[in-house]
Coordinates of C-alpha atoms in Angstrom, one line a residue:
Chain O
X631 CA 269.2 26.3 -32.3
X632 CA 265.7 27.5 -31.7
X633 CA 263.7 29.8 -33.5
X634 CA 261.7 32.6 -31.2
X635 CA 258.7 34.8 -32.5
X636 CA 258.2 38.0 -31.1
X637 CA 255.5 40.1 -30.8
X638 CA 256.8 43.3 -30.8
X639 CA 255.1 46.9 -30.1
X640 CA 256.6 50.2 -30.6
X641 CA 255.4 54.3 -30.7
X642 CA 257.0 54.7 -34.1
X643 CA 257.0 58.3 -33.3
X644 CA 261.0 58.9 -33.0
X645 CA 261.6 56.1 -35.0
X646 CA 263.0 56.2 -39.5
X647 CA 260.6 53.1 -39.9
X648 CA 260.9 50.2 -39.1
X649 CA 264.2 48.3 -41.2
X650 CA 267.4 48.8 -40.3
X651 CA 269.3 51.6 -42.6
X652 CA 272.4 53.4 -42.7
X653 CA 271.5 56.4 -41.2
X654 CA 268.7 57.0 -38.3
X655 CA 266.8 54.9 -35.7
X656 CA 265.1 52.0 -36.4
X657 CA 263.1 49.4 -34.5
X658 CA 264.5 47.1 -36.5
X659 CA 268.2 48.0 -35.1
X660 CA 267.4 48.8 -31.8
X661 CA 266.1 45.2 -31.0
X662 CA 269.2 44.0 -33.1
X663 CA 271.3 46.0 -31.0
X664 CA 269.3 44.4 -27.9
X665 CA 269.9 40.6 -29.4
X666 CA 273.5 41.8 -30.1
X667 CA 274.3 42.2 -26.6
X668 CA 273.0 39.0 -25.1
X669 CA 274.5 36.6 -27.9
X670 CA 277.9 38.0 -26.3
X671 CA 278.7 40.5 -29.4
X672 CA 277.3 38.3 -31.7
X673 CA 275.3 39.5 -34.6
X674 CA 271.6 38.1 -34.3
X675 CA 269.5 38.9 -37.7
X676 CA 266.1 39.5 -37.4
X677 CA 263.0 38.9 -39.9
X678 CA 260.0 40.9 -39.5
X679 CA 256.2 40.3 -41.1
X680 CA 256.9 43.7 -43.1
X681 CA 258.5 46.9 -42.9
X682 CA 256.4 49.7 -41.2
X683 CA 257.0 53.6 -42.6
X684 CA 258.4 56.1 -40.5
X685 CA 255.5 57.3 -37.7
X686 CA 253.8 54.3 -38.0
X687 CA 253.0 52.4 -34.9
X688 CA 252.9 49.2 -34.5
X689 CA 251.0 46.8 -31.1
X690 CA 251.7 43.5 -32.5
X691 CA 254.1 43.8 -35.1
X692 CA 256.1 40.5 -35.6
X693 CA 260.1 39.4 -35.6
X694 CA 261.7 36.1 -35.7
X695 CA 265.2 35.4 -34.9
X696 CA 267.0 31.9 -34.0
X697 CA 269.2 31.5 -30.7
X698 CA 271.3 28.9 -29.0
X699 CA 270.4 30.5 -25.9
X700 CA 268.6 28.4 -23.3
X701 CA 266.3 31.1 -21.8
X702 CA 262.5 30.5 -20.9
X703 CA 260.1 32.9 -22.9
X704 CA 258.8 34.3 -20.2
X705 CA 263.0 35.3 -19.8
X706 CA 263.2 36.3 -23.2
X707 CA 260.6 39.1 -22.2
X708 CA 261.8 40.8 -19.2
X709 CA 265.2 40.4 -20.9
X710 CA 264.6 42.1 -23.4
X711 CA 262.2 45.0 -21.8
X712 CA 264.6 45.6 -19.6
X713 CA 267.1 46.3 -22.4
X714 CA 265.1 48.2 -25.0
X715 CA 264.1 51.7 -24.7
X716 CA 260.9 52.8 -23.8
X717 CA 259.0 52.9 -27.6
X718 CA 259.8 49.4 -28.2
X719 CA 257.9 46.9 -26.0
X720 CA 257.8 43.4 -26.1
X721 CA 254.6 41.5 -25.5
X722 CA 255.2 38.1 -26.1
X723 CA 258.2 35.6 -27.0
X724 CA 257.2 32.2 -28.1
X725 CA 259.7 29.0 -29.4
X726 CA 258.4 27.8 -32.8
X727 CA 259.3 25.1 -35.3
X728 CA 261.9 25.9 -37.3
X729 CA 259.6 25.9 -40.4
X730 CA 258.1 29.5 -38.9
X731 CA 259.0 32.9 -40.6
X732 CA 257.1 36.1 -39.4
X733 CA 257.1 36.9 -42.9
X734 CA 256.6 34.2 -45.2
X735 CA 254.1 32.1 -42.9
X736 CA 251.8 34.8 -42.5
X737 CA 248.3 34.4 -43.6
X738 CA 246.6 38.1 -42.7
X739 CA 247.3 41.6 -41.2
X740 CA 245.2 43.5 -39.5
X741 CA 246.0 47.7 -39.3
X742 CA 243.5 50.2 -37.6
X743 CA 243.9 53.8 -38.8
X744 CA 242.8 56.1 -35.9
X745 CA 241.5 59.9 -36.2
X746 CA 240.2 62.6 -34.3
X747 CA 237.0 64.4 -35.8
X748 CA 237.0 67.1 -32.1
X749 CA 237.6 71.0 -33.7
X750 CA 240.3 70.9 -31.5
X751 CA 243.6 68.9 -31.4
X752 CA 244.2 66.8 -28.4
X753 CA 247.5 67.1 -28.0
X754 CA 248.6 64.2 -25.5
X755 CA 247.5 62.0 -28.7
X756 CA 249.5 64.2 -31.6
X757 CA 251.6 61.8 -33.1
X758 CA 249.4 59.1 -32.5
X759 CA 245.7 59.9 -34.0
X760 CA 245.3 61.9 -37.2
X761 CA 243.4 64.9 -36.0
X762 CA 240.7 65.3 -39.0
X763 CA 238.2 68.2 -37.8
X764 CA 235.8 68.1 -40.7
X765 CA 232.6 67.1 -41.0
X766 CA 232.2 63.4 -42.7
X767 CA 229.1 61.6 -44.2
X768 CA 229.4 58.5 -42.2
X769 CA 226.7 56.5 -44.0
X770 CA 228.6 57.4 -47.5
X771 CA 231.9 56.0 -46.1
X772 CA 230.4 53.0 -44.7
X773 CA 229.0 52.6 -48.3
X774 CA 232.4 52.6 -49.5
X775 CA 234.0 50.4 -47.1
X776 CA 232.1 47.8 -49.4
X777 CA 233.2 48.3 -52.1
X778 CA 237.0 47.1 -50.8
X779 CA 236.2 43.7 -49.2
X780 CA 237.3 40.6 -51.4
X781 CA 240.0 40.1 -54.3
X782 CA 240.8 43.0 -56.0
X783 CA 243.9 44.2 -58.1
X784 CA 245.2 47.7 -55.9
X785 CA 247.6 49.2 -58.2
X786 CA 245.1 52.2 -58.2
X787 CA 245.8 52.2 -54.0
X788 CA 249.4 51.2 -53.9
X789 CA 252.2 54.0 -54.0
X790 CA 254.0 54.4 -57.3
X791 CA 257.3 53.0 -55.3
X792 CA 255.8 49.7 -54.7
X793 CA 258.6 47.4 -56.0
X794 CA 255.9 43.8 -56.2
X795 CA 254.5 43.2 -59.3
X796 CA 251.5 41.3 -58.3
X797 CA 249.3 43.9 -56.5
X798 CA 246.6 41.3 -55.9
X799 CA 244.7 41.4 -52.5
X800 CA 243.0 40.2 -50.4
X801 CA 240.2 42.3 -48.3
X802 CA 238.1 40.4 -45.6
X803 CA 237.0 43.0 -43.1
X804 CA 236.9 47.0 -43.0
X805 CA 234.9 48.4 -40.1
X806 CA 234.5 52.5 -39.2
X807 CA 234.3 52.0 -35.5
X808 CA 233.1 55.3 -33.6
X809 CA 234.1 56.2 -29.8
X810 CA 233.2 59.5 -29.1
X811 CA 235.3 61.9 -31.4
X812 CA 237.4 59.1 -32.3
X813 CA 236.8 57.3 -35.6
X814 CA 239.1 54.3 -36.1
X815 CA 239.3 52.0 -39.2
X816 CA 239.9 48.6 -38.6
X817 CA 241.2 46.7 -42.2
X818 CA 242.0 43.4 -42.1
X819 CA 243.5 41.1 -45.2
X820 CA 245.6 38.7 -46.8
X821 CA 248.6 41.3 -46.9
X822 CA 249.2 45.3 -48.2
X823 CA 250.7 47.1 -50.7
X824 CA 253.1 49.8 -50.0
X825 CA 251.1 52.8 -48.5
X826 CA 247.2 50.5 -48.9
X827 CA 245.9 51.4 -45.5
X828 CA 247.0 54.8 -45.6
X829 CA 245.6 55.5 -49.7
X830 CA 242.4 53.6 -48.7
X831 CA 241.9 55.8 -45.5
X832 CA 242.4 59.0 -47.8
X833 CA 239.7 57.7 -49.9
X834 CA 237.5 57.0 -47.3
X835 CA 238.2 60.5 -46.1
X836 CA 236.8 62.2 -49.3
X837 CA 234.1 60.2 -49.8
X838 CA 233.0 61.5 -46.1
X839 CA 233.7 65.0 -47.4
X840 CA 231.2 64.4 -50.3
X841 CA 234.5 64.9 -53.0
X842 CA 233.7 61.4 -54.5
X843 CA 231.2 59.4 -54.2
X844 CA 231.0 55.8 -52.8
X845 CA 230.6 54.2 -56.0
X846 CA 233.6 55.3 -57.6
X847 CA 235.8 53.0 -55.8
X848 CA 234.9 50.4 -57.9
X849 CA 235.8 52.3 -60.8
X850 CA 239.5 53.6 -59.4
X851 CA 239.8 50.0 -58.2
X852 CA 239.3 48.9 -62.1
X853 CA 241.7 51.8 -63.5
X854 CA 244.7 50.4 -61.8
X855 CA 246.4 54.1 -61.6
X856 CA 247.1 55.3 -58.3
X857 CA 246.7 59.0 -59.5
X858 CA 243.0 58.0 -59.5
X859 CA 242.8 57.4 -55.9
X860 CA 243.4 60.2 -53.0
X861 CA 246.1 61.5 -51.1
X862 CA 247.6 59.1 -48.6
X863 CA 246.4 59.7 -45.4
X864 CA 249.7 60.8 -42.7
X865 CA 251.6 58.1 -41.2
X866 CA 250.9 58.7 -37.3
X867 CA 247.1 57.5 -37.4
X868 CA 248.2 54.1 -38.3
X869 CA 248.4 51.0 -36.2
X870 CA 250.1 47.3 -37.0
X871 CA 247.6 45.4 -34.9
X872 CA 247.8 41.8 -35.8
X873 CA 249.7 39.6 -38.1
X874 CA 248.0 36.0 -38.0
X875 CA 249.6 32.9 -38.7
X876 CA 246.7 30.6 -38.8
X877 CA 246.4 27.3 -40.9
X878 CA 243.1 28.2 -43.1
X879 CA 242.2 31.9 -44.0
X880 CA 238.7 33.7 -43.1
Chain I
X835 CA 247.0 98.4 -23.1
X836 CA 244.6 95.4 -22.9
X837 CA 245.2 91.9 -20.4
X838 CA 244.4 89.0 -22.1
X839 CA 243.7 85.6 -20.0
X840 CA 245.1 82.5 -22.0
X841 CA 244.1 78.7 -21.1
X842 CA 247.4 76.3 -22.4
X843 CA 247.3 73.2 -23.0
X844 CA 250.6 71.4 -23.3
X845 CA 252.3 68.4 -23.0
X846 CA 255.3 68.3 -20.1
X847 CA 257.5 65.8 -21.4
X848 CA 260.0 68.0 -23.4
X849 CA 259.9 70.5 -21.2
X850 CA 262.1 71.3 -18.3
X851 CA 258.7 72.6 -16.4
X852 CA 257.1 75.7 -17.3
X853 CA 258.8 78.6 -15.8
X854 CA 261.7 79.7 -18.1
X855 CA 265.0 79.0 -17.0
X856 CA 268.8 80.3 -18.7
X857 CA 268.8 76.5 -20.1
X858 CA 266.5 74.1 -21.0
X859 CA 263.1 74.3 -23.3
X860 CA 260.3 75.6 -20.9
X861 CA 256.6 76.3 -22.0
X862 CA 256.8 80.2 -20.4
X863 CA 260.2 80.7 -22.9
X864 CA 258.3 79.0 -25.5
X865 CA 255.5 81.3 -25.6
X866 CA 257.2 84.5 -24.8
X867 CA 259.0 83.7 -27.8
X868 CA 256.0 83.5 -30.0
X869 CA 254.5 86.9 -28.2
X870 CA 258.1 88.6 -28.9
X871 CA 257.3 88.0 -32.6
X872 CA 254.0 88.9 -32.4
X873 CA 254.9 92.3 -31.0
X874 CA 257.9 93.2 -33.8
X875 CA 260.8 92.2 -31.5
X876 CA 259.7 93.8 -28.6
X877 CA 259.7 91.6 -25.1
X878 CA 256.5 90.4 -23.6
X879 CA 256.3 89.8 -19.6
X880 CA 254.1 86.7 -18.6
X881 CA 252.3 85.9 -15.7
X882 CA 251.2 82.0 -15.0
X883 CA 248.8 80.4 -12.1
X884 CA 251.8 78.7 -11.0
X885 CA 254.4 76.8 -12.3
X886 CA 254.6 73.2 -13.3
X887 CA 257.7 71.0 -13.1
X888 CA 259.5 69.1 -15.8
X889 CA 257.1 66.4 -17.1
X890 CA 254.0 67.5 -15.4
X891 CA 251.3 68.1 -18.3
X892 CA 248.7 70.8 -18.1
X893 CA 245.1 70.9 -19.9
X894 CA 244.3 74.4 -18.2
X895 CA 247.0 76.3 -17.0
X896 CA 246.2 80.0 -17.1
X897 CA 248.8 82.6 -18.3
X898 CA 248.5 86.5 -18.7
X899 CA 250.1 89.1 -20.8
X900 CA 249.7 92.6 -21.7
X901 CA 249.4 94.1 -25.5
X902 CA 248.6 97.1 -27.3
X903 CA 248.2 95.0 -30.4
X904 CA 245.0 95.2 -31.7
X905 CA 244.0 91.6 -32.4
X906 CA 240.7 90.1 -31.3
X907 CA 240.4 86.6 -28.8
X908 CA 240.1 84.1 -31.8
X909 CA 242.5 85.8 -34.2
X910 CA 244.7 85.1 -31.1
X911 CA 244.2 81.9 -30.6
X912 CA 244.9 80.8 -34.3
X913 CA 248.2 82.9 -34.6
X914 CA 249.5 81.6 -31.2
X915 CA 248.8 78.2 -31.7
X916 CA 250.2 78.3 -35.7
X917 CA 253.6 79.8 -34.1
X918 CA 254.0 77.6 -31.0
X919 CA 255.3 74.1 -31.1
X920 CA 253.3 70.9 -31.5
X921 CA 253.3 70.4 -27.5
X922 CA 251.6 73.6 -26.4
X923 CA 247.8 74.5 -27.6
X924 CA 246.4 77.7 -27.2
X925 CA 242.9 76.6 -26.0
X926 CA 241.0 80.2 -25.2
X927 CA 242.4 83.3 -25.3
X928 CA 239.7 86.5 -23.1
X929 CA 240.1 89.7 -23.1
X930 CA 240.2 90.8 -19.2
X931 CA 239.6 93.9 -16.6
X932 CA 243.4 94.8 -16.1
X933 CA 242.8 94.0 -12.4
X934 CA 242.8 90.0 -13.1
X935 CA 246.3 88.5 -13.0
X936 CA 246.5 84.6 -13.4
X937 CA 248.0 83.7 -10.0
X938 CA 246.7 86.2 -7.6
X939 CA 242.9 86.2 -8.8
X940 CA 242.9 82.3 -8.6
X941 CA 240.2 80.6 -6.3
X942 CA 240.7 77.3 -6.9
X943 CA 242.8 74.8 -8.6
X944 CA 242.1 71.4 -10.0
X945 CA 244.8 68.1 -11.1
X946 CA 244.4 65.0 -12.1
X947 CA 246.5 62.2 -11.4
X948 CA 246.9 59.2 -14.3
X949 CA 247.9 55.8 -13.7
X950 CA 247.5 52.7 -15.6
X951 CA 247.1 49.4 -13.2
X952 CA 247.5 46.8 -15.8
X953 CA 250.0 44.4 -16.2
X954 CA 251.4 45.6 -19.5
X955 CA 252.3 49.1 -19.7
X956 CA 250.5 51.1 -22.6
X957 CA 254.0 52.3 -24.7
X958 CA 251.3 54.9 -26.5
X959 CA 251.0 56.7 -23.1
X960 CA 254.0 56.2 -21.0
X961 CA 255.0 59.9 -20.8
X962 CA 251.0 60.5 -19.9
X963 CA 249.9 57.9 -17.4
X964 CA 252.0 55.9 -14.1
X965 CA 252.4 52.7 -15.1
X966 CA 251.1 51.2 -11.3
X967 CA 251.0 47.3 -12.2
X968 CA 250.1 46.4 -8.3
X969 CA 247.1 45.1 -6.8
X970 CA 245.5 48.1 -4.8
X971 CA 242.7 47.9 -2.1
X972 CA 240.1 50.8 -3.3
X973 CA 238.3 50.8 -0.7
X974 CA 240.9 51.4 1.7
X975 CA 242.2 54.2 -0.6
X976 CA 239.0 55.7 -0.7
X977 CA 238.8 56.3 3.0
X978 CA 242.3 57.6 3.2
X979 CA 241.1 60.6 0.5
X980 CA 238.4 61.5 2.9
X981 CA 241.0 62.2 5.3
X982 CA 242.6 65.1 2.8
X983 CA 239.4 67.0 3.0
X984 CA 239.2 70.2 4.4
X985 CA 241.7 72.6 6.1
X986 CA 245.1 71.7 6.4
X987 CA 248.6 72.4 7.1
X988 CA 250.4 70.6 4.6
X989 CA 253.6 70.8 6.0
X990 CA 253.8 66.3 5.7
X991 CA 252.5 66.4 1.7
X992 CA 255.1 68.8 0.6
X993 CA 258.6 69.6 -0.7
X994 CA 260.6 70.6 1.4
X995 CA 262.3 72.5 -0.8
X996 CA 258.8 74.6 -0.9
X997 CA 259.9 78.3 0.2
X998 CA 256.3 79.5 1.0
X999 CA 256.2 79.9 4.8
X1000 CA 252.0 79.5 5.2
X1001 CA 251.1 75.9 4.5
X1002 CA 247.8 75.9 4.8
X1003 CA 245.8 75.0 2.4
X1004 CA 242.1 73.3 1.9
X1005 CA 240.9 70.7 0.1
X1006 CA 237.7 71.0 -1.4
X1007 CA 237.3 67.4 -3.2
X1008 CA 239.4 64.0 -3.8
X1009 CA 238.1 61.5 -5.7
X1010 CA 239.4 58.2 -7.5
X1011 CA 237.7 57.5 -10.5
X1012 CA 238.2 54.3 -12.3
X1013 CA 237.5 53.6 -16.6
X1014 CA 239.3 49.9 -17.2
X1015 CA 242.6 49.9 -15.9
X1016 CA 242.9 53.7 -15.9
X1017 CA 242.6 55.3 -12.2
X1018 CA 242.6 58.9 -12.3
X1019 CA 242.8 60.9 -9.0
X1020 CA 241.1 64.3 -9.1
X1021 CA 242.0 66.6 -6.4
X1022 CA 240.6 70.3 -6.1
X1023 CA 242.0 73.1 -3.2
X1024 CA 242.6 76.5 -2.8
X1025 CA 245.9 76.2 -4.2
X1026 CA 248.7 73.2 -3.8
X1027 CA 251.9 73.6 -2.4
X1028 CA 255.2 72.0 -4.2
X1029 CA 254.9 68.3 -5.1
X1030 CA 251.7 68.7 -2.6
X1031 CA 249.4 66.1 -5.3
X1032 CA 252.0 63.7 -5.9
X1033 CA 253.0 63.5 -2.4
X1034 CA 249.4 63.1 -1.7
X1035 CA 248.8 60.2 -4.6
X1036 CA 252.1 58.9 -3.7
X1037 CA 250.5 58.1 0.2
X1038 CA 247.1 56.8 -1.4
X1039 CA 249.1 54.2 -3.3
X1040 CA 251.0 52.9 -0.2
X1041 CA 247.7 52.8 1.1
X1042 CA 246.3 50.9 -1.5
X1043 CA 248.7 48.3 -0.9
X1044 CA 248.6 47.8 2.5
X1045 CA 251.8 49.6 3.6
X1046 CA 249.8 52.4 5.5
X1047 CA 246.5 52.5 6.9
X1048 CA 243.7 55.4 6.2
X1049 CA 243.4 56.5 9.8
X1050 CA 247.9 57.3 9.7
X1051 CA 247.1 60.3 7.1
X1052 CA 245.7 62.0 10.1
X1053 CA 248.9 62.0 12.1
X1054 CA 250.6 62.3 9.1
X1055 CA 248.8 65.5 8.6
X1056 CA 249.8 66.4 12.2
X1057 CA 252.8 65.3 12.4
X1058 CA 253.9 68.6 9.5
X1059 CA 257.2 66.8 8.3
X1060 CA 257.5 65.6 5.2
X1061 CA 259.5 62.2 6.2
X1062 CA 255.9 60.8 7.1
X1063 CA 254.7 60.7 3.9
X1064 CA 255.4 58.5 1.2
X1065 CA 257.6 58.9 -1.8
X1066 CA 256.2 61.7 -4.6
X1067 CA 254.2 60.1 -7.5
X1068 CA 256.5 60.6 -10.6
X1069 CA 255.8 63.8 -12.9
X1070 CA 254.4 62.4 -15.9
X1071 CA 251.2 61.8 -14.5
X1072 CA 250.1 65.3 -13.4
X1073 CA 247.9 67.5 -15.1
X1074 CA 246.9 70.9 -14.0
X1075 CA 243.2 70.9 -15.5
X1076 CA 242.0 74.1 -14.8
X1077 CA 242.1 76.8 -12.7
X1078 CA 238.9 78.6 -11.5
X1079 CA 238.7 82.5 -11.2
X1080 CA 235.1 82.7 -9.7
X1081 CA 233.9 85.3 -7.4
X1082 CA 232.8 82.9 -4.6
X1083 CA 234.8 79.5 -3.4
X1084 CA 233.0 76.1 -3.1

């Protein structure tokens, strides 16, 4: 028995989210499916870093899954491509000790959040850039940013459904990178709460719009209320970049 | 009774092409719809630059209607794009002499043609680029565009399912431009028979990897019958980028 990681990207356009449910697609399902089908009819259960929300994208998500197969990894690939459908994309397929769990072995994430500032949509990119056509105080944001790096408690940016009771994170990097009319934000930490990114990324969004100022991050941050905090930004401007699995942290 | 001159942006991949058809979702049915509502019910004729098939995307394609509705060029464009779908964008809407008409006052025309040369293919823009993972020889493509220049009868780079009985057409530029692994071809004529630019882009490529040389798309050209030429590009990497309505030609 050996145990494969995956690294995994999808459009999560057409997709329910990521885990498996009753009712709709999944990514999770559709590579189960996949799996399925070469194990012979076999069911082949999969573990994932985290669940990503319906729209969300992901570039290097990752799966684990254990097989008694004896195919290369570089097999594993063009196997699988060749039997997924076009949103799902494998990148890479690696043998790891049986000690490795996409989920629990995980020592950071790294999201982007990507918008479009243009007055006009581009539409190739609808589903996958938030298009934001307002103007933003970039320095005030960038002030901001600050104030989320290190350990804090993110109740206050956490949805209300979040079922983990320690809401305890980790921030080491969050970077406004500009192209053009593109502004992405690249976040990077020891894991997120349900809905972080996209609750940070709203904030971010009225602090550029002068509604709040940098400085009160600290202070929603310390209320530990999520009503404090603003609207979650929409699900198709975010990214699942990275998930790292090295030995020491930042 | 006033002619209004609309630029469209859309997206081709859930379309059947543009020209409206008894089934399938086209981007003419789509916003006759729309301009049906807009005029209580009552049906509104369209006129395009041309069509576009199933697939092919368009940045600025050109379409023409009449209206006694008293509306003016911005009010337009914000109703029209809040009732059309997702995948078409209103870009400019002008009011115009009632002499212009979108495909008979048209001088010139100009597509690009998307492909993405690396390894991996891009799952965020697989219905927008050609995923063309093959080692090309630019230089010799190059030399083939200059070839396409000019006046020609092309009789080799079309359908022949093209009705049209004069197949002459000129070529006013061709270039390949290159950002990363992105290689656009841009290609501006007269006018462009069916499947003339992916026929044409289709050729480049087997020239680019050695399977034809620059000097054959001379007797190609000659030779007026389509089995000369090389397999048409796929759809989803066309755009029709605008169409020019000026008083003098290049």
């Amino acid at each position: 028995m050996a145990r494969m990681k995956v690294t995994v990207a999808y459009d999560g356009t057409d997709f329910a989210g990521y885990q498996i449910q009753p009712v709709g697609r999944t990514v999770q399902g559709s590579i189960q499916k996949v799996l399925q089908k070469v194990h012979k009819g076999e069911f082949v259960p999969t573990s994932a870093s985290g669940r990503t929300d319906a729209g969300v994208h992901a570039f290097g998500q990752v799966v684990h899954f254990d097989t008694n197969m004896d195919i290369p990894e570089s097999g594993w690939v063009r196997g699988l491509n060749a039997m997924l459908p076009k949103d799902i994309q494998v990148r890479n397929v690696e043998k790891m000790d049986e000690s490795f769990h996409a989920r629990f072995s995980s020592t950071s994430k790294e999201y982007h959040y990507k918008l479009l500032t243009g007055q006009q949509p581009d539409i190739f990119r609808r589903n996958q850039t938030f298009h934001y056509p307002y103007p933003l105080n970039r320095s005030e944001m960038k002030k901001a940013c600050e104030y989320f790096l290190g350990t804090h408690d993110f109740t206050s940016f956490s949805s209300v459904k979040t079922h983990v009771t320690d809401k305890v994170r980790t921030i080491y990097r969050l970077e406004m990178v500009e192209d053009g009319e593109e502004l992405t934000f690249k976040i990077k930490g020891t894991g997120f709460l349900y809905n972080m990114v996209r609750i940070i990324v709203g904030t971010l969004l009225d602090v550029g719009r002068g509604k709040k100022r940098p400085e009160e991050i600290k202070t929603i941050l310390e209320r530990k209320d999520r009503s404090f905090a603003s609207k979650t930004a929409p699900a198709h401007g975010l990214y699942l970049i990275q998930v790292s699995y090295d030995e020491e942290t930042e």
